[in-house]
Amino acid sequence: SQQGEEDPQALSIQEGENATMNCSYKTSINNLQWYRQNSGRGLVHLILIRSNEREKHSGRLRVTLDTSKKSSSLLITASRAADTASYFCAASVLTFGSGTQLTVLP
Amino acid sequence: GAGVSQSPRYKVAKRGQDVALRCDPISGHVSLFWYQQALGQGPEFLTYFQNEAQLDKSGLPSDRFFAERPEGSVSTLKIQRTQQEDSAVYLCASSLVGGQQFFGPGTRLTVL
């Protein structure tokens, strides 16, 4: 079974819009990580947020973490066609969610 | 480049055949992980090495799956008597202890 579950499973937006993906997990964590995967490629680490942090920014990425609700969100601002990919959360180093497929239309 | 490499990138096997998938981690990375990723799903953990020691193999789905890392660098994932349900992408990742995982491109295994 997978520790994290992303929501929605698929998201389609226009270039320039913001994209928000959510992740829920089941057990206590030390940190939560978000990864991106382009079709046919391995996963690329995007950002790590520790359990004592509530929000973290990296470029156009903003991650929030609510440990009381066991949930996290990933916001991509001013999306680009190149952001089209699958996005996964990992609530521990070994367990990944099933992913959100993001499509950014030019 | 100096990233994680995997070979072959694609493998087609007939049901019942044995396959061996190779992972070359980033030089100096102590930790090495294998994951199985089915179509449309996230990676599922298979096994973890620290140097040559296999510290966790709880994710291996059956005794047909075997992984080794004899010299603490290159790792091989072997699947014996492949079944159709073994068809998936097999991802390898390496890291420093407790550090960020760097993933290889994966090997897509198709069992006919």
CSV table of C-alpha atoms in Angstrom, one decimal, chain B residues 27-106:
chain,number,residue,atom,x,y,z
B,27,SER,CA,29.9,7.4,-7.2
B,28,GLY,CA,30.2,7.6,-3.4
B,29,HIS,CA,26.5,7.1,-2.7
B,30,VAL,CA,26.2,4.6,0.1
B,31,SER,CA,22.5,4.0,-0.2
B,32,LEU,CA,20.8,2.3,-3.1
B,33,PHE,CA,17.1,1.6,-3.6
B,34,TRP,CA,15.1,-0.4,-6.0
B,35,TYR,CA,11.5,0.5,-6.8
B,36,GLN,CA,8.8,-1.1,-9.0
B,37,GLN,CA,6.5,1.3,-10.8
B,38,ALA,CA,3.3,0.0,-12.5
B,39,LEU,CA,1.7,2.1,-15.3
B,40,GLY,CA,-0.1,5.1,-13.8
B,41,GLN,CA,1.1,4.4,-10.3
B,42,GLY,CA,3.8,5.7,-8.0
B,43,PRO,CA,7.0,3.8,-7.3
B,44,GLU,CA,6.6,0.9,-4.9
B,45,PHE,CA,9.6,0.1,-2.7
B,46,LEU,CA,11.4,-3.2,-3.3
B,47,THR,CA,14.7,-3.2,-1.4
B,48,TYR,CA,17.4,-1.1,0.1
B,49,PHE,CA,21.2,-1.4,0.4
B,50,GLN,CA,23.7,0.4,2.5
B,51,ASN,CA,27.0,-0.3,0.9
B,52,GLU,CA,26.9,-4.1,0.2
B,53,ALA,CA,24.5,-4.9,3.0
B,54,GLN,CA,20.9,-5.4,2.0
B,55,LEU,CA,19.1,-3.8,5.0
B,56,ASP,CA,15.5,-4.0,3.9
B,57,LYS,CA,14.0,-6.4,1.3
B,58,SER,CA,10.5,-6.3,2.6
B,59,GLY,CA,9.1,-4.9,-0.6
B,60,LEU,CA,10.3,-7.8,-2.8
B,61,PRO,CA,7.0,-9.4,-4.0
B,62,SER,CA,8.1,-13.0,-4.1
B,63,ASP,CA,11.2,-15.2,-3.8
B,64,ARG,CA,11.6,-14.9,-7.6
B,65,PHE,CA,13.0,-11.5,-7.0
B,66,PHE,CA,16.6,-11.2,-5.8
B,67,ALA,CA,18.9,-8.2,-5.5
B,68,GLU,CA,22.6,-7.9,-4.8
B,69,ARG,CA,25.3,-5.3,-4.5
B,70,PRO,CA,28.4,-7.4,-3.9
B,71,GLU,CA,31.0,-4.6,-3.9
B,72,GLY,CA,28.8,-1.8,-2.5
B,73,SER,CA,28.6,0.0,-5.9
B,74,VAL,CA,26.8,-1.6,-8.9
B,75,SER,CA,23.6,-3.4,-8.1
B,76,THR,CA,21.7,-6.1,-10.0
B,77,LEU,CA,18.0,-6.9,-9.6
B,78,LYS,CA,17.2,-10.4,-10.8
B,79,ILE,CA,13.8,-11.8,-11.5
B,80,GLN,CA,13.5,-15.5,-12.1
B,81,ARG,CA,10.8,-17.2,-14.0
B,82,THR,CA,9.2,-13.9,-15.0
B,83,GLN,CA,5.4,-13.6,-15.0
B,84,GLN,CA,3.2,-11.1,-16.8
B,85,GLU,CA,2.5,-9.3,-13.6
B,86,ASP,CA,6.2,-8.5,-13.3
B,87,SER,CA,5.8,-6.0,-16.3
B,88,ALA,CA,6.6,-2.6,-14.9
B,89,VAL,CA,9.3,0.0,-14.8
B,90,TYR,CA,12.1,-0.8,-12.4
B,91,LEU,CA,13.6,2.3,-10.9
B,92,CYS,CA,16.9,2.5,-9.1
B,93,ALA,CA,17.9,5.4,-6.8
B,94,SER,CA,21.0,6.2,-4.9
B,95,SER,CA,21.8,8.7,-2.1
B,96,LEU,CA,24.2,9.6,0.6
B,97,VAL,CA,23.0,8.2,4.0
B,98,GLY,CA,19.8,10.1,4.8
B,99,GLY,CA,20.2,12.3,1.8
B,100,GLN,CA,18.1,13.1,-1.2
B,101,GLN,CA,17.5,10.2,-3.6
B,102,PHE,CA,18.7,10.6,-7.1
B,103,PHE,CA,16.8,8.4,-9.6
B,104,GLY,CA,17.9,6.6,-12.7
B,105,PRO,CA,15.8,6.6,-15.9
B,106,GLY,CA,14.4,3.1,-15.1
